[in-house]
Tab-separated table of C-alpha atoms in Angstrom:
chain	number	residue	atom	x	y	z
A	102	MET	CA	1.568	-6.543	23.151
A	103	SER	CA	0.493	-6.830	26.751
A	104	GLU	CA	-2.860	-5.785	28.081
A	105	PRO	CA	-4.536	-3.863	29.565
A	106	THR	CA	-4.422	-0.741	27.449
A	107	SER	CA	-3.810	2.439	29.369
A	108	PRO	CA	-6.655	4.990	29.761
A	109	GLY	CA	-5.218	7.070	26.932
A	110	GLY	CA	-5.171	4.054	24.623
A	111	THR	CA	-1.401	3.509	24.680
A	112	GLU	CA	0.077	0.110	25.391
A	113	PRO	CA	3.450	0.010	27.141
A	114	PRO	CA	6.366	-0.094	24.687
A	115	SER	CA	8.263	-3.365	24.472
A	116	ALA	CA	11.646	-1.638	24.699
A	117	PRO	CA	13.002	1.141	26.923
A	118	VAL	CA	12.354	4.679	25.769
A	119	THR	CA	15.448	6.192	24.136
A	120	ASP	CA	16.406	9.458	22.515
A	121	ALA	CA	15.981	7.954	19.053
A	122	PRO	CA	13.675	9.842	16.678
A	123	LEU	CA	10.025	8.837	16.866
A	124	ALA	CA	8.143	7.632	13.800
A	125	VAL	CA	4.346	7.482	14.069
A	126	VAL	CA	2.719	5.119	11.568
A	127	THR	CA	-0.978	4.791	10.784
A	128	GLY	CA	-2.144	1.586	9.138
A	129	ALA	CA	0.794	-0.285	10.705
A	130	SER	CA	-1.351	-3.358	11.318
A	131	GLY	CA	-1.782	-3.834	7.569
A	132	PHE	CA	0.362	-5.348	4.848
A	133	VAL	CA	2.225	-2.233	3.675
A	134	GLY	CA	2.157	-0.374	6.984
A	135	SER	CA	3.664	-3.257	8.927
A	136	HIS	CA	6.610	-3.464	6.539
A	137	ILE	CA	7.155	0.285	6.847
A	138	ALA	CA	7.196	-0.118	10.637
A	139	ASP	CA	9.749	-2.931	10.277
A	140	GLU	CA	11.991	-0.746	8.092
A	141	LEU	CA	11.826	2.138	10.566
A	142	LEU	CA	12.815	-0.191	13.397
A	143	ARG	CA	15.769	-1.404	11.320
A	144	ARG	CA	16.813	2.220	10.850
A	145	GLY	CA	16.937	2.736	14.616
A	146	ALA	CA	13.758	4.778	15.019
A	147	ARG	CA	11.290	4.417	17.821
A	148	VAL	CA	8.011	3.381	16.252
A	149	ARG	CA	4.531	4.209	17.490
A	150	CYS	CA	1.691	2.502	15.631
A	151	ILE	CA	-1.775	4.039	15.492
A	152	VAL	CA	-4.384	1.296	15.187
A	153	ARG	CA	-8.084	0.782	15.660
A	154	ARG	CA	-9.190	-1.249	18.639
A	155	SER	CA	-10.496	-3.900	16.224
A	156	SER	CA	-7.264	-4.083	14.183
A	157	SER	CA	-5.346	-7.344	14.066
A	158	ARG	CA	-1.901	-7.010	15.597
A	159	ARG	CA	-0.378	-10.198	14.235
A	160	TRP	CA	2.368	-8.337	12.314
A	161	LEU	CA	3.220	-6.135	15.303
A	162	GLU	CA	3.410	-8.644	18.133
A	163	GLY	CA	6.790	-9.240	19.762
A	164	LYS	CA	8.411	-6.173	18.214
A	165	PRO	CA	9.939	-3.246	20.156
A	166	LEU	CA	7.278	-0.731	19.270
A	167	GLU	CA	4.431	1.140	20.895
A	168	ILE	CA	0.767	0.762	20.010
A	169	VAL	CA	-1.784	3.545	20.381
A	170	VAL	CA	-5.481	2.889	19.918
A	171	ALA	CA	-6.839	5.944	18.103
A	172	PRO	CA	-9.601	5.839	15.454
A	173	LEU	CA	-8.946	8.069	12.461
A	174	GLU	CA	-12.314	9.717	13.148
A	175	ASP	CA	-11.125	10.966	16.576
A	176	SER	CA	-9.147	14.190	16.069
A	177	ALA	CA	-8.291	14.602	19.751
A	178	ALA	CA	-6.971	11.039	20.024
A	179	LEU	CA	-4.870	11.509	16.894
A	180	ALA	CA	-3.361	14.735	18.223
A	181	ALA	CA	-2.368	12.930	21.416
A	182	ALA	CA	-1.008	9.970	19.464
A	183	VAL	CA	1.438	12.047	17.383
A	184	THR	CA	2.911	13.934	20.352
A	185	GLY	CA	6.679	14.088	20.028
A	186	ALA	CA	6.791	12.698	16.507
A	187	THR	CA	9.827	13.257	14.306
A	188	TRP	CA	8.105	11.633	11.338
A	189	ILE	CA	4.496	10.731	10.562
A	190	VAL	CA	3.696	8.061	7.972
A	191	HIS	CA	0.037	7.997	7.004
A	192	ALA	CA	-0.421	4.549	5.478
A	193	ALA	CA	-3.965	3.901	6.702
A	194	GLY	CA	-6.854	3.929	4.275
A	195	LEU	CA	-9.323	1.839	2.334
A	196	THR	CA	-8.434	0.059	-0.898
A	197	ARG	CA	-11.894	-1.546	-1.091
A	198	ALA	CA	-15.168	0.094	-0.124
A	199	ARG	CA	-18.882	-0.208	-0.758
A	200	SER	CA	-19.293	3.333	-2.122
A	201	ALA	CA	-17.471	6.477	-3.227
A	202	ALA	CA	-18.630	8.156	-0.023
A	203	GLU	CA	-16.964	5.440	2.042
A	204	PHE	CA	-13.694	5.905	0.137
A	205	HIS	CA	-13.906	9.671	0.648
A	206	GLU	CA	-14.573	9.479	4.375
A	207	ALA	CA	-11.787	7.000	5.074
A	208	ASN	CA	-9.101	8.247	2.704
A	209	VAL	CA	-9.743	11.965	2.382
A	210	GLY	CA	-11.272	12.536	5.810
A	211	GLY	CA	-8.625	10.416	7.502
A	212	THR	CA	-5.822	12.325	5.774
A	213	GLU	CA	-7.352	15.676	6.695
A	214	ARG	CA	-7.554	14.709	10.367
A	215	MET	CA	-4.002	13.367	10.367
A	216	LEU	CA	-2.749	16.641	8.882
A	217	ARG	CA	-4.544	18.574	11.602
A	218	ALA	CA	-2.924	16.336	14.184
A	219	ALA	CA	0.476	16.895	12.561
A	220	LEU	CA	0.076	20.652	12.962
A	221	THR	CA	-0.039	20.172	16.740
A	222	VAL	CA	3.380	18.487	16.877
A	223	GLY	CA	5.409	21.655	16.442
A	224	PRO	CA	8.852	22.271	14.933
A	225	GLY	CA	10.159	18.833	15.906
A	226	LEU	CA	8.179	17.206	13.073
A	227	ARG	CA	10.539	16.661	10.161
A	228	ARG	CA	8.222	15.046	7.603
A	229	PHE	CA	4.627	13.985	6.973
A	230	LEU	CA	4.541	11.153	4.439
A	231	LEU	CA	1.364	10.028	2.687
A	232	ILE	CA	1.252	6.555	1.176
A	233	SER	CA	-0.889	7.204	-1.877
A	234	SER	CA	-1.362	5.034	-4.976
A	235	GLN	CA	-0.799	4.982	-8.713
A	236	ALA	CA	-4.603	5.002	-8.863
A	237	ALA	CA	-4.403	8.735	-8.064
A	238	ALA	CA	-2.658	9.281	-11.407
A	239	GLY	CA	-4.664	6.803	-13.422
A	240	PRO	CA	-3.565	4.420	-16.188
A	241	SER	CA	-0.756	4.910	-18.681
A	242	ARG	CA	-1.066	7.091	-21.748
A	243	ASP	CA	-0.697	5.301	-25.092
A	244	GLY	CA	1.320	2.509	-23.491
A	245	MET	CA	3.906	4.912	-22.077
A	246	PRO	CA	4.716	4.985	-18.349
A	247	VAL	CA	2.897	7.672	-16.394
A	248	SER	CA	5.146	10.051	-14.447
A	249	GLU	CA	4.690	12.689	-11.761
A	250	ALA	CA	4.638	15.337	-14.506
A	251	HIS	CA	1.470	13.972	-16.108
A	252	PRO	CA	-1.841	15.545	-15.072
A	253	PRO	CA	-3.686	13.049	-12.840
A	254	ARG	CA	-6.477	11.079	-14.490
A	255	PRO	CA	-8.017	8.714	-11.929
A	256	VAL	CA	-10.641	6.300	-13.259
A	257	SER	CA	-12.160	5.090	-9.993
A	258	ALA	CA	-13.616	6.439	-6.769
A	259	TYR	CA	-10.613	4.951	-4.970
A	260	GLY	CA	-8.203	6.813	-7.257
A	261	GLU	CA	-10.143	10.032	-6.841
A	262	SER	CA	-9.999	9.702	-3.053
A	263	LYS	CA	-6.225	9.165	-3.134
A	264	LEU	CA	-5.741	12.129	-5.462
A	265	ARG	CA	-7.785	14.348	-3.181
A	266	SER	CA	-5.687	13.131	-0.230
A	267	GLU	CA	-2.518	14.090	-2.113
A	268	GLU	CA	-3.942	17.530	-2.840
A	269	LEU	CA	-4.682	18.078	0.849
A	270	VAL	CA	-1.127	17.078	1.751
A	271	LEU	CA	0.478	19.362	-0.835
A	272	GLN	CA	-1.719	22.263	0.260
A	273	MET	CA	0.026	22.032	3.640
A	274	ARG	CA	3.587	22.272	2.328
A	275	ASN	CA	3.949	25.871	3.509
A	276	ARG	CA	3.155	24.765	7.060
A	277	LEU	CA	4.520	21.209	7.139
A	278	SER	CA	7.329	19.325	5.416
A	279	VAL	CA	5.285	16.873	3.372
A	280	CYS	CA	5.814	14.147	0.795
A	281	SER	CA	3.658	11.610	-1.043
A	282	ILE	CA	4.579	8.223	-2.493
A	283	ARG	CA	2.549	6.545	-5.231
A	284	PRO	CA	3.190	2.815	-5.387
A	285	PRO	CA	1.634	0.667	-8.112
A	286	ALA	CA	0.467	-2.838	-7.167
A	287	VAL	CA	2.463	-3.986	-4.131
A	288	TYR	CA	3.306	-7.618	-3.413
A	289	GLY	CA	5.399	-9.614	-0.965
A	290	PRO	CA	5.130	-11.449	2.362
A	291	ARG	CA	1.832	-10.823	4.222
A	292	ASP	CA	0.016	-9.804	1.016
A	293	GLU	CA	-3.424	-11.378	0.796
A	294	ALA	CA	-4.217	-10.045	-2.691
A	295	THR	CA	-1.376	-11.794	-4.563
A	296	LEU	CA	-2.112	-14.885	-2.485
A	297	LYS	CA	-5.246	-15.396	-4.593
A	298	LEU	CA	-3.089	-15.851	-7.702
A	299	PHE	CA	-0.855	-18.383	-5.950
A	300	VAL	CA	-3.855	-20.321	-4.654
A	301	ALA	CA	-5.338	-20.470	-8.168
A	302	VAL	CA	-2.023	-21.622	-9.662
A	303	LYS	CA	-1.613	-24.255	-6.967
A	304	ARG	CA	-5.013	-25.538	-8.119
A	305	HIS	CA	-3.610	-25.599	-11.690
A	306	LEU	CA	-5.539	-22.566	-12.939
A	307	GLN	CA	-3.773	-19.450	-14.240
A	308	PRO	CA	-6.273	-16.553	-14.431
A	309	VAL	CA	-5.728	-13.725	-16.922
A	310	LEU	CA	-8.054	-10.831	-16.070
A	311	HIS	CA	-6.963	-8.515	-18.874
A	312	ARG	CA	-5.330	-9.801	-22.049
A	313	GLY	CA	-2.060	-8.011	-22.774
A	314	GLY	CA	-2.618	-5.500	-19.994
A	315	LYS	CA	0.754	-4.330	-18.693
A	316	PHE	CA	1.305	-2.983	-15.206
A	317	SER	CA	4.058	-2.029	-12.779
A	318	LEU	CA	4.783	-3.790	-9.502
A	319	VAL	CA	6.903	-3.069	-6.450
A	320	HIS	CA	8.038	-5.448	-3.732
A	321	VAL	CA	6.874	-4.281	-0.323
A	322	GLU	CA	10.404	-4.232	1.118
A	323	ASP	CA	11.597	-1.993	-1.717
A	324	LEU	CA	8.613	0.271	-1.063
A	325	ALA	CA	9.487	0.441	2.645
A	326	ARG	CA	13.049	1.514	1.817
A	327	ALA	CA	11.685	4.239	-0.442
A	328	CYS	CA	9.521	5.454	2.443
A	329	TRP	CA	12.595	5.737	4.649
A	330	LEU	CA	14.363	7.880	2.036
A	331	ALA	CA	11.267	10.052	1.655
A	332	LEU	CA	11.319	10.672	5.412
A	333	ASP	CA	15.037	11.158	5.899
A	334	ASP	CA	16.130	13.122	2.822
A	335	ASP	CA	15.476	16.868	2.702
A	336	ARG	CA	15.196	16.658	-1.089
A	337	ALA	CA	11.901	14.786	-0.702
A	338	ALA	CA	10.084	17.725	0.881
A	339	GLY	CA	7.041	18.882	-1.080
A	340	GLU	CA	7.379	16.118	-3.683
A	341	ILE	CA	5.376	13.216	-5.099
A	342	PHE	CA	7.227	10.062	-6.123
A	343	PHE	CA	6.267	6.937	-8.026
A	344	VAL	CA	8.017	3.846	-6.648
A	345	ALA	CA	8.075	0.875	-9.024
A	346	GLU	CA	10.159	-1.849	-10.607
A	347	PRO	CA	11.854	-0.759	-13.848
A	348	ASP	CA	10.196	-3.556	-15.828
A	349	ALA	CA	6.468	-3.844	-16.374
A	350	THR	CA	4.754	-7.213	-16.266
A	351	ASN	CA	1.349	-8.640	-17.238
A	352	TYR	CA	-1.067	-11.336	-16.081
A	353	ASP	CA	0.494	-13.998	-18.311
A	354	GLU	CA	3.993	-13.325	-17.005
A	355	MET	CA	2.828	-13.148	-13.373
A	356	GLY	CA	1.188	-16.532	-13.803
A	357	LYS	CA	4.437	-17.974	-15.154
A	358	PHE	CA	6.383	-16.535	-12.210
A	359	ALA	CA	3.871	-18.090	-9.805
A	360	LYS	CA	4.078	-21.477	-11.549
A	361	ARG	CA	7.868	-21.508	-11.381
A	362	ALA	CA	7.847	-20.339	-7.754
A	363	LEU	CA	5.502	-23.200	-6.824
A	364	GLY	CA	7.090	-25.735	-9.148
A	365	THR	CA	3.756	-26.663	-10.681
A	366	TRP	CA	1.705	-26.394	-13.848
A	367	ALA	CA	-1.491	-24.457	-14.522
A	368	VAL	CA	-3.923	-24.030	-17.391
A	369	ARG	CA	-4.272	-20.476	-18.669
A	370	PHE	CA	-7.829	-19.210	-18.219
A	371	GLU	CA	-9.035	-15.879	-19.601
A	372	PRO	CA	-12.566	-15.276	-18.279
A	373	PRO	CA	-14.914	-13.683	-20.834
A	374	ALA	CA	-16.159	-10.181	-20.084
A	375	TRP	CA	-19.640	-11.392	-19.176
A	376	LEU	CA	-18.245	-13.813	-16.600
A	377	LEU	CA	-16.097	-11.111	-14.972
A	378	THR	CA	-19.099	-8.806	-14.836
A	379	ALA	CA	-21.194	-11.575	-13.298
A	380	GLY	CA	-18.452	-12.179	-10.732
A	381	ALA	CA	-18.334	-8.470	-9.897
A	382	LEU	CA	-22.118	-8.369	-9.462
A	383	ALA	CA	-21.981	-11.448	-7.250
A	384	GLY	CA	-19.219	-9.867	-5.196
A	385	GLU	CA	-21.265	-6.728	-4.702
A	386	ALA	CA	-24.316	-8.764	-3.672
A	387	ILE	CA	-22.329	-10.787	-1.157
A	388	GLY	CA	-20.738	-7.582	0.122
A	389	ALA	CA	-24.153	-6.052	0.668
A	390	LEU	CA	-25.305	-9.123	2.605
A	391	THR	CA	-22.162	-9.357	4.748
A	392	ASN	CA	-21.694	-5.586	5.103
A	393	ARG	CA	-18.147	-5.936	3.790
A	394	PRO	CA	-16.566	-4.425	0.654
A	395	PRO	CA	-16.211	-6.980	-2.161
A	396	PHE	CA	-12.831	-8.091	-3.505
A	397	LEU	CA	-14.152	-7.722	-7.077
A	398	SER	CA	-16.733	-5.083	-7.981
A	399	ARG	CA	-17.760	-3.353	-11.189
A	400	PRO	CA	-15.687	-0.218	-10.373
A	401	LYS	CA	-12.660	-2.418	-9.669
A	402	LEU	CA	-13.224	-4.290	-12.912
A	403	ARG	CA	-13.406	-0.998	-14.843
A	404	GLU	CA	-10.127	0.018	-13.231
A	405	ILE	CA	-8.433	-3.244	-14.278
A	406	GLN	CA	-9.708	-2.891	-17.836
A	407	ALA	CA	-8.932	0.843	-18.171
A	408	GLY	CA	-5.628	0.158	-19.958
A	409	ASP	CA	-2.005	-0.331	-19.013
A	410	TRP	CA	-0.945	0.629	-15.486
A	411	ILE	CA	2.732	1.422	-15.988
A	412	CYS	CA	4.583	4.111	-14.053
A	413	THR	CA	8.184	5.282	-13.983
A	414	SER	CA	10.244	5.760	-10.843
A	415	ALA	CA	12.923	7.792	-12.628
A	416	LYS	CA	12.312	10.795	-10.368
A	417	ILE	CA	12.945	9.042	-7.043
A	418	ARG	CA	15.967	7.286	-8.542
A	419	ALA	CA	17.498	10.584	-9.620
A	420	ARG	CA	16.419	12.666	-6.625
A	421	LEU	CA	16.870	10.253	-3.713
A	422	GLY	CA	19.030	7.474	-5.154
A	423	TRP	CA	16.412	4.758	-4.636
A	424	SER	CA	16.459	1.607	-6.732
A	425	PRO	CA	14.647	-1.707	-6.261
A	426	ARG	CA	16.664	-4.609	-4.920
A	427	MET	CA	14.132	-7.379	-5.514
A	428	PRO	CA	13.667	-8.521	-9.143
A	429	ILE	CA	10.092	-9.594	-9.794
A	430	GLU	CA	10.752	-13.306	-10.303
A	431	GLU	CA	12.953	-13.501	-7.211
A	432	GLY	CA	10.283	-11.594	-5.301
A	433	PHE	CA	7.666	-14.144	-6.358
A	434	ARG	CA	9.881	-17.006	-5.158
A	435	GLN	CA	10.424	-15.260	-1.821
A	436	THR	CA	6.718	-14.535	-1.456
A	437	ALA	CA	5.743	-18.126	-2.290
A	438	ALA	CA	8.232	-19.395	0.287
A	439	TRP	CA	6.745	-17.071	2.903
A	440	TYR	CA	3.190	-18.215	2.065
A	441	ARG	CA	4.254	-21.832	2.534
A	442	GLU	CA	6.037	-21.161	5.819
A	443	ALA	CA	3.025	-19.210	7.101
A	444	GLY	CA	0.680	-22.055	6.164
A	445	TRP	CA	-1.192	-19.934	3.633
A	446	LEU	CA	-0.511	-22.317	0.757
């Protein structure tokens, strides 16, 4: 987008203003948020992205959208940024942090301030959508998929912060039309987390972090389509939905998908518990030195090892007619191709 930014923090839109409905998206500079913004553009919406001044805009550049610089700590800036919104998608938040307090401030505090901003929009606001996480519900029970009907059982500070965010959103359903989506692990183009698996496999090493541990996945484009339905369908109001592939996978199977996608071989490697713990401690130490949250920490390791992470998307299939279009193996091939084209592999 062109500079300079206007005094209010808004950059000029790349396309003429129309009468199309306006979707305001937080976290649009990130992996999931940028795909949601893309889906909204495909659906004919005007899209306004709320970003921090320090946020990378590589996934937003050259697209017919508007960018507003508004920190999630600035209530007045957020209220100005959502003016005229038809839909608000709150996808911003932390998935890694140095402490429970940091998770709470970013995820719970950010959601609370976005809800306050949403209240200023008026009757033109059709839906407030929170992008939550399966972590809010916790792992599966006895190997069975967790559903929206199960009492939440988060096992990490991250999960607790997402659950509290959901509770804040649902508390507003008498004043706002709200909805929450709980994706499991998300993968696809632009994802830097799954990239680590592909890089390891390219180096002929297939890591298995939890033997036999099953989990659900969703391709980011399927998730983005689910978000559109949650915004556009009146039957989504006041609801929470899991959005996941019908088939669970595991670390062994993911490694095989990655090997086939890259056309290579890799040696299976299951790190012993002591080595994973040592890696988590090292990550925390490096994070403390660099003032950045570690990719692997002891809380994250406990989350991985808490059991199976399987969820069912039966509710959103029945209620809104959503179904995934990207089978996991095909999604891995597509993602690998994108990584290569982007020069990431």
